[in-house]
Tab-separated table of C-alpha atoms in Angstrom:
chain	number	residue	atom	x	y	z
A	1	MET	CA	-115.044	-71.283	20.396
A	2	ALA	CA	-113.915	-68.134	22.234
A	3	SER	CA	-116.690	-66.278	24.078
A	4	PRO	CA	-117.274	-62.733	22.719
A	5	LEU	CA	-115.842	-59.853	24.711
A	6	ASP	CA	-118.395	-57.793	26.598
A	7	ASP	CA	-119.003	-54.106	25.883
A	8	LYS	CA	-117.236	-52.941	29.039
A	9	THR	CA	-114.065	-54.877	28.204
A	10	ARG	CA	-114.005	-53.637	24.619
A	11	GLY	CA	-114.531	-50.075	25.826
A	12	ILE	CA	-111.584	-50.290	28.229
A	13	ILE	CA	-109.318	-51.761	25.538
A	14	THR	CA	-110.285	-48.967	23.135
A	15	ALA	CA	-109.555	-46.379	25.814
A	16	CYS	CA	-106.046	-47.852	26.164
A	17	VAL	CA	-105.082	-47.016	22.558
A	18	PRO	CA	-103.332	-43.700	23.464
A	19	ALA	CA	-101.332	-45.467	26.183
A	20	LEU	CA	-100.274	-48.156	23.706
A	21	GLU	CA	-99.261	-45.529	21.175
A	22	ALA	CA	-97.041	-43.941	23.817
A	23	HIS	CA	-95.777	-47.002	25.698
A	24	GLY	CA	-96.430	-50.048	23.501
A	25	LEU	CA	-92.787	-50.702	22.683
A	26	ALA	CA	-91.773	-50.378	26.345
A	27	ILE	CA	-94.473	-52.899	27.264
A	28	THR	CA	-93.480	-55.484	24.664
A	29	THR	CA	-89.770	-55.055	25.413
A	30	GLU	CA	-90.467	-55.719	29.086
A	31	MET	CA	-92.743	-58.618	28.147
A	32	TYR	CA	-89.984	-60.334	26.180
A	33	ARG	CA	-87.479	-59.697	28.980
A	34	ARG	CA	-89.760	-61.615	31.334
A	35	LEU	CA	-90.739	-64.310	28.848
A	36	LEU	CA	-87.223	-65.089	27.673
A	37	ALA	CA	-85.968	-65.554	31.216
A	38	ASN	CA	-87.444	-69.050	30.871
A	39	PRO	CA	-84.960	-71.148	28.815
A	40	ASP	CA	-87.687	-73.487	27.544
A	41	ILE	CA	-89.642	-70.536	26.135
A	42	ARG	CA	-86.548	-68.680	24.903
A	43	ASP	CA	-85.638	-71.644	22.688
A	44	LEU	CA	-88.890	-71.159	20.731
A	45	PHE	CA	-87.806	-67.757	19.410
A	46	ASN	CA	-85.528	-66.425	16.698
A	47	MET	CA	-83.148	-64.583	18.997
A	48	SER	CA	-81.744	-62.388	16.227
A	49	HIS	CA	-85.103	-60.580	16.213
A	50	GLN	CA	-84.604	-59.869	19.909
A	51	LYS	CA	-81.091	-58.504	19.499
A	52	ASP	CA	-82.115	-55.965	16.855
A	53	GLY	CA	-85.411	-55.117	18.594
A	54	GLU	CA	-87.502	-56.263	15.628
A	55	GLN	CA	-89.702	-58.693	17.542
A	56	PRO	CA	-90.766	-56.231	20.292
A	57	ARG	CA	-91.532	-53.578	17.632
A	58	ALA	CA	-93.600	-56.041	15.611
A	59	LEU	CA	-95.540	-57.193	18.671
A	60	ALA	CA	-96.152	-53.596	19.772
A	61	LEU	CA	-97.700	-52.887	16.364
A	62	ALA	CA	-99.807	-56.053	16.558
A	63	VAL	CA	-101.120	-55.249	20.053
A	64	LEU	CA	-101.941	-51.703	18.958
A	65	ALA	CA	-103.787	-53.004	15.884
A	66	TYR	CA	-105.732	-55.412	18.090
A	67	ALA	CA	-106.789	-52.603	20.433
A	68	ARG	CA	-107.741	-50.276	17.581
A	69	ASN	CA	-109.900	-52.952	15.970
A	70	ILE	CA	-111.375	-54.533	19.092
A	71	ASP	CA	-114.887	-53.578	17.854
A	72	ASN	CA	-114.273	-54.977	14.377
A	73	LEU	CA	-111.972	-57.954	14.737
A	74	GLY	CA	-112.924	-59.302	11.326
A	75	VAL	CA	-110.246	-57.045	9.823
A	76	MET	CA	-107.654	-58.972	11.880
A	77	ALA	CA	-108.487	-62.334	10.283
A	78	GLY	CA	-105.509	-62.258	7.924
A	79	ALA	CA	-103.109	-61.376	10.731
A	80	VAL	CA	-104.533	-64.126	12.944
A	81	GLU	CA	-104.027	-66.684	10.166
A	82	ARG	CA	-100.410	-65.604	9.645
A	83	ILE	CA	-99.722	-65.851	13.383
A	84	ALA	CA	-101.355	-69.282	13.622
A	85	GLU	CA	-99.309	-70.585	10.677
A	86	LYS	CA	-96.103	-69.213	12.207
A	87	HIS	CA	-96.943	-70.788	15.575
A	88	VAL	CA	-97.572	-74.173	13.968
A	89	GLY	CA	-94.241	-73.970	12.145
A	90	LEU	CA	-92.523	-73.372	15.481
A	91	ASN	CA	-94.612	-76.054	17.254
A	92	ILE	CA	-96.252	-73.652	19.689
A	93	LEU	CA	-98.689	-75.575	21.919
A	94	PRO	CA	-101.585	-74.560	24.208
A	95	GLU	CA	-99.403	-74.986	27.292
A	96	HIS	CA	-97.154	-72.156	26.097
A	97	TYR	CA	-99.902	-69.525	26.184
A	98	PRO	CA	-100.058	-69.034	29.986
A	99	TYR	CA	-96.387	-68.036	29.990
A	100	VAL	CA	-97.124	-65.300	27.460
A	101	ALA	CA	-100.163	-64.146	29.440
A	102	ASP	CA	-98.132	-63.794	32.632
A	103	ALA	CA	-95.341	-61.936	30.840
A	104	LEU	CA	-97.653	-59.556	28.935
A	105	LEU	CA	-99.896	-58.686	31.854
A	106	GLY	CA	-96.898	-58.304	34.133
A	107	ALA	CA	-95.274	-55.962	31.603
A	108	ILE	CA	-98.424	-53.826	31.312
A	109	ALA	CA	-98.574	-53.452	35.080
A	110	HIS	CA	-94.841	-52.695	35.289
A	111	VAL	CA	-94.790	-50.034	32.554
A	112	LEU	CA	-98.098	-48.320	33.312
A	113	GLY	CA	-97.679	-48.423	37.091
A	114	ASP	CA	-100.591	-46.883	38.989
A	115	ALA	CA	-102.411	-46.293	35.690
A	116	ALA	CA	-102.818	-50.065	35.352
A	117	THR	CA	-105.973	-50.218	37.461
A	118	PRO	CA	-107.630	-53.537	38.362
A	119	GLU	CA	-110.288	-52.826	35.714
A	120	ILE	CA	-107.657	-52.313	33.015
A	121	MET	CA	-105.740	-55.441	34.009
A	122	ASP	CA	-108.946	-57.498	34.058
A	123	ALA	CA	-109.902	-56.215	30.600
A	124	TRP	CA	-106.497	-57.040	29.142
A	125	GLY	CA	-106.588	-60.494	30.699
A	126	LYS	CA	-109.915	-61.165	29.012
A	127	ALA	CA	-108.732	-59.686	25.715
A	128	TYR	CA	-105.581	-61.778	25.741
A	129	TRP	CA	-107.355	-65.064	26.404
A	130	PHE	CA	-110.057	-64.269	23.857
A	131	LEU	CA	-107.415	-63.989	21.142
A	132	ALA	CA	-105.399	-66.894	22.558
A	133	GLU	CA	-108.400	-69.224	22.360
A	134	ILE	CA	-108.951	-68.260	18.714
A	135	LEU	CA	-105.309	-68.983	17.914
A	136	ILE	CA	-105.247	-72.248	19.861
A	137	GLY	CA	-108.351	-73.439	18.011
A	138	ARG	CA	-107.002	-72.517	14.581
A	139	GLU	CA	-103.593	-74.022	15.350
A	140	GLU	CA	-105.224	-77.283	16.413
A	141	GLN	CA	-107.031	-77.416	13.057
A	142	ILE	CA	-103.722	-76.985	11.206
A	143	TYR	CA	-101.952	-79.619	13.309
A	144	VAL	CA	-104.762	-82.098	12.619
A	145	SER	CA	-104.621	-81.402	8.872
A	146	HIS	CA	-100.833	-81.887	8.862
A	147	ALA	CA	-101.134	-85.214	10.677
A	148	ALA	CA	-103.807	-86.444	8.244
A	149	ALA	CA	-102.079	-85.308	5.024
A	150	PRO	CA	-100.164	-87.902	2.960
A	151	GLY	CA	-96.544	-87.597	4.073
A	152	GLY	CA	-97.566	-85.153	6.796
A	153	TRP	CA	-96.292	-84.958	10.355
A	154	VAL	CA	-96.554	-82.966	13.563
A	155	GLY	CA	-93.549	-81.845	15.584
A	156	TRP	CA	-89.924	-81.984	14.474
A	157	ARG	CA	-88.830	-84.473	11.817
A	158	PRO	CA	-85.193	-85.171	10.878
A	159	PHE	CA	-84.232	-84.314	7.293
A	160	ARG	CA	-80.888	-84.945	5.620
A	161	VAL	CA	-79.222	-82.458	3.295
A	162	SER	CA	-78.970	-84.463	0.076
A	163	ARG	CA	-77.519	-81.728	-2.124
A	164	ARG	CA	-76.076	-78.210	-1.934
A	165	VAL	CA	-76.201	-75.853	-4.904
A	166	VAL	CA	-74.543	-72.426	-5.043
A	167	GLU	CA	-77.138	-70.216	-6.738
A	168	SER	CA	-75.212	-66.925	-6.601
A	169	GLU	CA	-72.456	-65.131	-4.697
A	170	THR	CA	-74.772	-64.843	-1.698
A	171	VAL	CA	-77.411	-67.600	-2.012
A	172	THR	CA	-76.999	-71.359	-1.538
A	173	SER	CA	-79.750	-73.953	-1.910
A	174	PHE	CA	-80.134	-77.018	0.304
A	175	GLU	CA	-82.193	-79.983	-0.872
A	176	LEU	CA	-83.717	-81.880	2.047
A	177	VAL	CA	-84.934	-85.482	2.168
A	178	PRO	CA	-86.533	-87.166	5.202
A	179	GLN	CA	-84.169	-89.370	7.125
A	180	ASP	CA	-86.879	-92.011	7.549
A	181	GLY	CA	-87.115	-92.435	3.764
A	182	ARG	CA	-90.868	-91.875	3.736
A	183	PRO	CA	-92.743	-89.361	1.567
A	184	VAL	CA	-93.142	-85.735	2.551
A	185	MET	CA	-96.275	-83.626	2.678
A	186	ARG	CA	-96.899	-81.860	-0.604
A	187	HIS	CA	-96.533	-78.168	0.182
A	188	VAL	CA	-98.603	-75.335	-1.238
A	189	PRO	CA	-96.397	-73.091	-3.426
A	190	GLY	CA	-95.267	-70.130	-1.314
A	191	GLN	CA	-95.132	-71.924	2.046
A	192	TYR	CA	-92.049	-72.130	4.271
A	193	LEU	CA	-90.323	-74.642	6.515
A	194	SER	CA	-89.368	-73.978	10.137
A	195	PHE	CA	-86.132	-75.326	11.584
A	196	ARG	CA	-84.966	-76.174	15.093
A	197	LEU	CA	-81.213	-75.782	14.920
A	198	ASP	CA	-78.351	-76.305	17.336
A	199	VAL	CA	-75.617	-73.931	16.187
A	200	PRO	CA	-72.206	-74.594	17.800
A	201	GLY	CA	-71.271	-71.732	20.079
A	202	HIS	CA	-74.774	-70.259	19.989
A	203	GLY	CA	-77.113	-73.040	21.068
A	204	ALA	CA	-80.745	-73.378	20.057
A	205	GLU	CA	-81.964	-71.248	17.160
A	206	ARG	CA	-85.240	-71.117	15.215
A	207	ARG	CA	-85.546	-70.018	11.591
A	208	ASN	CA	-88.115	-70.058	8.791
A	209	TYR	CA	-87.098	-70.417	5.138
A	210	SER	CA	-89.367	-70.347	2.099
A	211	ILE	CA	-89.540	-73.534	0.084
A	212	SER	CA	-88.007	-72.762	-3.308
A	213	SER	CA	-88.857	-76.052	-5.046
A	214	ALA	CA	-92.035	-77.053	-6.854
A	215	PRO	CA	-94.454	-79.206	-4.816
A	216	GLY	CA	-93.584	-82.897	-4.664
A	217	SER	CA	-93.649	-85.910	-2.360
A	218	ALA	CA	-89.926	-86.720	-2.096
A	219	SER	CA	-88.040	-83.620	-0.912
A	220	TYR	CA	-87.972	-79.882	-0.235
A	221	ARG	CA	-85.472	-77.207	-1.206
A	222	ILE	CA	-84.666	-74.028	0.685
A	223	SER	CA	-82.421	-71.239	-0.599
A	224	VAL	CA	-80.609	-69.155	1.999
A	225	ARG	CA	-78.867	-65.810	1.599
A	226	ARG	CA	-75.713	-65.250	3.608
A	227	ILE	CA	-76.307	-62.292	5.932
A	228	ASP	CA	-73.444	-60.204	7.301
A	229	ASN	CA	-72.649	-61.644	10.743
A	230	GLY	CA	-75.677	-63.911	10.450
A	231	VAL	CA	-75.384	-66.631	13.088
A	232	VAL	CA	-77.504	-69.176	11.237
A	233	SER	CA	-76.852	-68.168	7.630
A	234	ASP	CA	-73.076	-68.278	8.176
A	235	TRP	CA	-73.378	-71.703	9.783
A	236	LEU	CA	-75.546	-73.052	6.953
A	237	HIS	CA	-73.190	-71.725	4.273
A	238	ASP	CA	-69.949	-72.701	5.998
A	239	SER	CA	-70.700	-75.840	7.993
A	240	VAL	CA	-73.827	-77.613	6.768
A	241	LYS	CA	-72.757	-80.200	4.208
A	242	GLU	CA	-74.420	-82.989	2.284
A	243	GLY	CA	-75.371	-85.546	4.911
A	244	THR	CA	-76.040	-83.030	7.710
A	245	VAL	CA	-79.319	-83.760	9.527
A	246	LEU	CA	-81.671	-80.879	10.381
A	247	GLN	CA	-84.884	-80.854	12.425
A	248	VAL	CA	-87.806	-79.599	10.341
A	249	SER	CA	-91.513	-78.960	10.934
A	250	ALA	CA	-94.205	-79.365	8.297
A	251	PRO	CA	-94.787	-76.676	5.645
A	252	ALA	CA	-96.730	-73.671	6.878
A	253	GLY	CA	-97.715	-70.193	5.758
A	254	ASP	CA	-100.617	-68.477	3.990
A	255	PHE	CA	-98.684	-66.529	1.324
A	256	THR	CA	-99.585	-69.070	-1.317
A	257	LEU	CA	-100.502	-69.392	-4.951
A	258	GLY	CA	-104.262	-69.607	-5.300
A	259	ASP	CA	-105.963	-72.740	-6.605
A	260	PRO	CA	-106.980	-72.163	-9.277
A	261	ALA	CA	-104.279	-69.596	-9.973
A	262	PRO	CA	-105.344	-66.030	-10.793
A	263	ALA	CA	-106.050	-65.104	-14.411
A	264	SER	CA	-102.673	-63.372	-14.673
A	265	ILE	CA	-99.818	-62.921	-12.216
A	266	VAL	CA	-97.039	-60.440	-11.586
A	267	PHE	CA	-94.228	-61.509	-9.249
A	268	LEU	CA	-92.305	-58.580	-7.738
A	269	SER	CA	-89.232	-59.429	-5.669
A	270	ALA	CA	-85.961	-58.053	-4.377
A	271	GLY	CA	-82.925	-59.940	-3.102
A	272	VAL	CA	-83.695	-63.384	-1.735
A	273	GLY	CA	-87.406	-62.505	-1.810
A	274	LEU	CA	-87.732	-64.496	-5.026
A	275	THR	CA	-87.512	-67.859	-3.208
A	276	PRO	CA	-91.270	-68.466	-2.718
A	277	PHE	CA	-91.813	-67.394	-6.311
A	278	MET	CA	-89.509	-70.152	-7.546
A	279	SER	CA	-91.871	-72.667	-5.954
A	280	MET	CA	-94.874	-70.927	-7.498
A	281	LEU	CA	-93.207	-70.796	-10.910
A	282	GLY	CA	-92.357	-74.490	-10.667
A	283	ALA	CA	-96.000	-75.316	-9.983
A	284	LEU	CA	-97.221	-73.094	-12.824
A	285	ASP	CA	-94.720	-74.641	-15.219
A	286	ALA	CA	-95.942	-78.134	-14.325
A	287	SER	CA	-99.579	-77.154	-14.817
A	288	THR	CA	-101.407	-77.798	-18.060
A	289	ALA	CA	-103.078	-74.390	-17.797
A	290	ARG	CA	-101.087	-71.500	-19.183
A	291	ILE	CA	-101.644	-68.032	-17.767
A	292	PRO	CA	-99.743	-64.783	-18.383
A	293	VAL	CA	-96.866	-64.388	-15.890
A	294	ARG	CA	-94.633	-61.346	-15.401
A	295	PHE	CA	-91.503	-61.732	-13.273
A	296	VAL	CA	-89.815	-58.550	-12.014
A	297	HIS	CA	-86.763	-58.855	-9.791
A	298	THR	CA	-84.203	-56.489	-8.287
A	299	THR	CA	-80.727	-57.642	-7.272
A	300	ARG	CA	-77.387	-55.927	-6.805
A	301	THR	CA	-75.369	-57.358	-9.677
A	302	PRO	CA	-75.403	-60.320	-12.081
A	303	GLY	CA	-73.204	-62.090	-9.525
A	304	THR	CA	-75.863	-61.849	-6.809
A	305	GLU	CA	-78.704	-62.904	-9.095
A	306	ALA	CA	-80.005	-66.273	-7.857
A	307	PHE	CA	-81.861	-68.661	-10.174
A	308	GLY	CA	-80.914	-66.651	-13.260
A	309	PRO	CA	-80.623	-69.759	-15.502
A	310	ALA	CA	-84.026	-71.052	-14.366
A	311	ILE	CA	-85.739	-67.722	-15.060
A	312	ARG	CA	-84.107	-67.489	-18.471
A	313	ASP	CA	-85.177	-71.011	-19.325
A	314	LEU	CA	-88.781	-70.150	-18.485
A	315	ALA	CA	-88.526	-66.944	-20.512
A	316	ALA	CA	-87.028	-68.753	-23.517
A	317	ARG	CA	-89.908	-71.240	-23.438
A	318	GLY	CA	-92.444	-68.403	-23.360
A	319	MET	CA	-93.747	-69.247	-19.894
A	320	LEU	CA	-93.107	-65.732	-18.556
A	321	ARG	CA	-91.877	-62.226	-19.319
A	322	ALA	CA	-89.022	-61.131	-17.095
A	323	ASP	CA	-87.413	-57.849	-16.070
A	324	ILE	CA	-84.240	-57.905	-13.988
A	325	PHE	CA	-83.001	-54.726	-12.295
A	326	TYR	CA	-79.358	-54.463	-11.204
A	327	SER	CA	-79.130	-51.834	-8.476
A	328	ARG	CA	-75.305	-51.705	-8.548
A	329	ALA	CA	-74.465	-52.655	-12.132
A	330	THR	CA	-75.168	-51.574	-15.701
A	331	PRO	CA	-76.074	-54.387	-18.107
A	332	GLN	CA	-74.270	-54.492	-21.430
A	333	ALA	CA	-77.533	-54.765	-23.360
A	334	ALA	CA	-81.192	-53.931	-22.789
A	335	GLN	CA	-82.200	-57.533	-23.429
A	336	ASP	CA	-80.399	-60.865	-23.330
A	337	ALA	CA	-80.608	-63.788	-25.744
A	338	THR	CA	-83.585	-65.349	-23.938
A	339	GLY	CA	-85.666	-62.190	-24.115
A	340	VAL	CA	-85.202	-61.135	-20.488
A	341	THR	CA	-85.198	-57.338	-20.214
A	342	LEU	CA	-82.295	-55.924	-18.183
A	343	HIS	CA	-82.257	-52.602	-16.331
A	344	ALA	CA	-79.663	-50.504	-14.506
A	345	GLY	CA	-80.721	-49.260	-11.065
A	346	ARG	CA	-83.649	-50.156	-8.866
A	347	MET	CA	-87.223	-50.598	-9.982
A	348	THR	CA	-88.879	-47.184	-9.590
A	349	PRO	CA	-92.514	-46.299	-8.826
A	350	ALA	CA	-92.702	-44.494	-12.171
A	351	TRP	CA	-91.582	-47.599	-14.079
A	352	LEU	CA	-93.941	-49.888	-12.170
A	353	THR	CA	-96.892	-47.532	-12.628
A	354	GLN	CA	-96.545	-47.500	-16.402
A	355	GLU	CA	-96.348	-51.327	-16.473
A	356	ILE	CA	-99.354	-52.017	-14.262
A	357	ASP	CA	-102.011	-54.481	-15.383
A	358	ARG	CA	-104.970	-53.770	-13.089
A	359	ALA	CA	-106.494	-57.184	-13.793
A	360	ALA	CA	-103.417	-59.072	-12.568
A	361	THR	CA	-102.771	-60.399	-9.066
A	362	TYR	CA	-99.509	-59.096	-7.614
A	363	TYR	CA	-97.267	-61.170	-5.359
A	364	ILE	CA	-94.575	-59.166	-3.553
A	365	CYS	CA	-91.669	-60.386	-1.445
A	366	GLY	CA	-88.460	-58.715	-0.322
A	367	PRO	CA	-87.136	-56.314	2.311
A	368	ASP	CA	-89.740	-54.271	4.204
A	369	GLY	CA	-88.868	-51.007	2.459
A	370	PHE	CA	-89.216	-52.603	-0.976
A	371	MET	CA	-92.586	-54.090	-0.087
A	372	ARG	CA	-93.869	-50.881	1.485
A	373	ASP	CA	-92.979	-48.798	-1.564
A	374	THR	CA	-94.297	-51.385	-4.012
A	375	VAL	CA	-97.611	-51.826	-2.215
A	376	ALA	CA	-98.050	-48.048	-2.023
A	377	THR	CA	-97.355	-47.690	-5.756
A	378	LEU	CA	-99.864	-50.393	-6.691
A	379	LYS	CA	-102.581	-48.934	-4.454
A	380	ALA	CA	-101.976	-45.423	-5.764
A	381	ALA	CA	-102.388	-46.772	-9.303
A	382	GLY	CA	-105.778	-48.232	-8.446
A	383	VAL	CA	-104.936	-51.919	-8.105
A	384	PRO	CA	-107.623	-53.450	-5.838
A	385	ASP	CA	-106.492	-54.540	-2.378
A	386	GLY	CA	-107.607	-58.093	-3.122
A	387	HIS	CA	-105.121	-58.257	-6.000
A	388	ILE	CA	-102.110	-57.361	-3.820
A	389	ARG	CA	-100.464	-60.102	-1.781
A	390	TYR	CA	-97.173	-59.924	0.072
A	391	GLU	CA	-95.015	-61.955	2.412
A	392	PHE	CA	-93.469	-60.597	5.601
A	393	PHE	CA	-89.786	-61.273	6.155
A	394	GLY	CA	-88.736	-61.427	9.789
A	395	SER	CA	-91.370	-60.051	12.136
A	396	ALA	CA	-92.919	-57.289	9.999
A	397	ALA	CA	-91.670	-54.506	12.254
A	398	ASP	CA	-92.358	-51.882	9.553
A	399	ALA	CA	-95.488	-50.062	10.744
A	400	ALA	CA	-96.818	-49.499	7.227
A	401	LEU	CA	-96.913	-53.210	6.376
A	402	PRO	CA	-99.024	-54.636	9.217
A	403	GLY	CA	-101.261	-51.601	8.902
A	404	ALA	CA	-101.824	-52.225	5.207
A	405	ALA	CA	-102.375	-55.930	5.775
C-alpha cells in the first residue's frame, strides 16, 4: 500500500496549482516528447492522440486535478479506476512506470526552469510515485482476476475475425473468436477490448473498442466507425477480412451495467457511442427481470444509423422505448411501424429536460461535446450525480468532462 504523502509535500503540490494552470500543457507535451523517444514505450500509445494533441491535453487536465485534490484524493477514485482499467487493457506493467517518472520530472524541470527548485522536484517525485504505487497495486488486482476468470487471460491473445457485418454506411462489426478454440472471459456489459495492431505502412498501433455483443463465452463483437483519414479504422474497414488474426487483451473498463441493473435506465448516445449500449441491451434482453428502458440516439441520417433493425426488434417486443434523432435528415413520419419515435435535428436540452425521469439511471456515450451538454442538462434538471454515468471516448481532453467526473 502506498505511504501517505506528508503535509509538506502536499502543501508544495497545492502551491504548484497556478503554475500547472499556466504551463500544464507545455509540461505534458514535453513529457510525451521525451517518453515517446523510446520505441518500446511509444508502441504502447495510440499515436493518433499525439498527432492531434489530445493526449497531452488530457494528461494536463489529470495532473491539474491531482494537484487540486491532493488533500482529498478520495474524489479521484473514479479517475484512478478508469486509468487502471485502461492500463490493464494496454498491458502496462510496473517496469514501465520509471520511464514515465523520468519523462514527467524532466519535463517539469525543463518547462519551469529555475522555478523548479529541489523542494518542488522532490515533492513531485513523491507525488508521482504515491499515485503510481496505487495504480500498480490496482492493476495487479485486475490482472490476477483476469487470469483466474473462466476463459480469462493476461497479455495479448490471438483472435480470428470470424464474421464481418456492415451495420451502416459508416459502421462495420467484426466478430472475434479465439484462435486457440478455447472459451473467452465473459465480459461485463459496457467493457471494451484493447488491440495491438500492426498496420502496414504505419507500424504498431493501439486501439480500444467497446464490445457491442451480449456477454458470452465463445466470442466478442466490436463495431467500428470509419473515421476520415483514420489510420486504423480505414485499415479495419478496407483490409481486415474474415480469417484475419488480431492481438487482443482481456475485457476492461468500468463503464458497465450495474448488477443488479438500476430500477430504470435511459441510454443516451450519439454516433458510434451506442456500441456499449448494444452489449447492455443484449444482457437486459437475456435477463428474466424486466425493467423500463429508454433508448435515445442521435445519428446523421437513416443511412448512418447502426443497429437500427436490432433496436426496432427490441421496441416491437416492448423491451424498450426508442427515440432516434436524425441531425441531417427529416423522417417521413413521426413514428415507424415498430413504435420507434423519429425526430428531425439533434436532441436538444429542452427536449431532454421535458423527458427526464429523475429516478432513472442515465448512461451517456458519444462525442465529448454531446456528453458535456447532456451531462449539464441532466444536472441542471436535478438528476443526482450518482444517476449519471458516461464513457470517455479517446483521452477525455474536454476540460468539463474530467472535471465533472
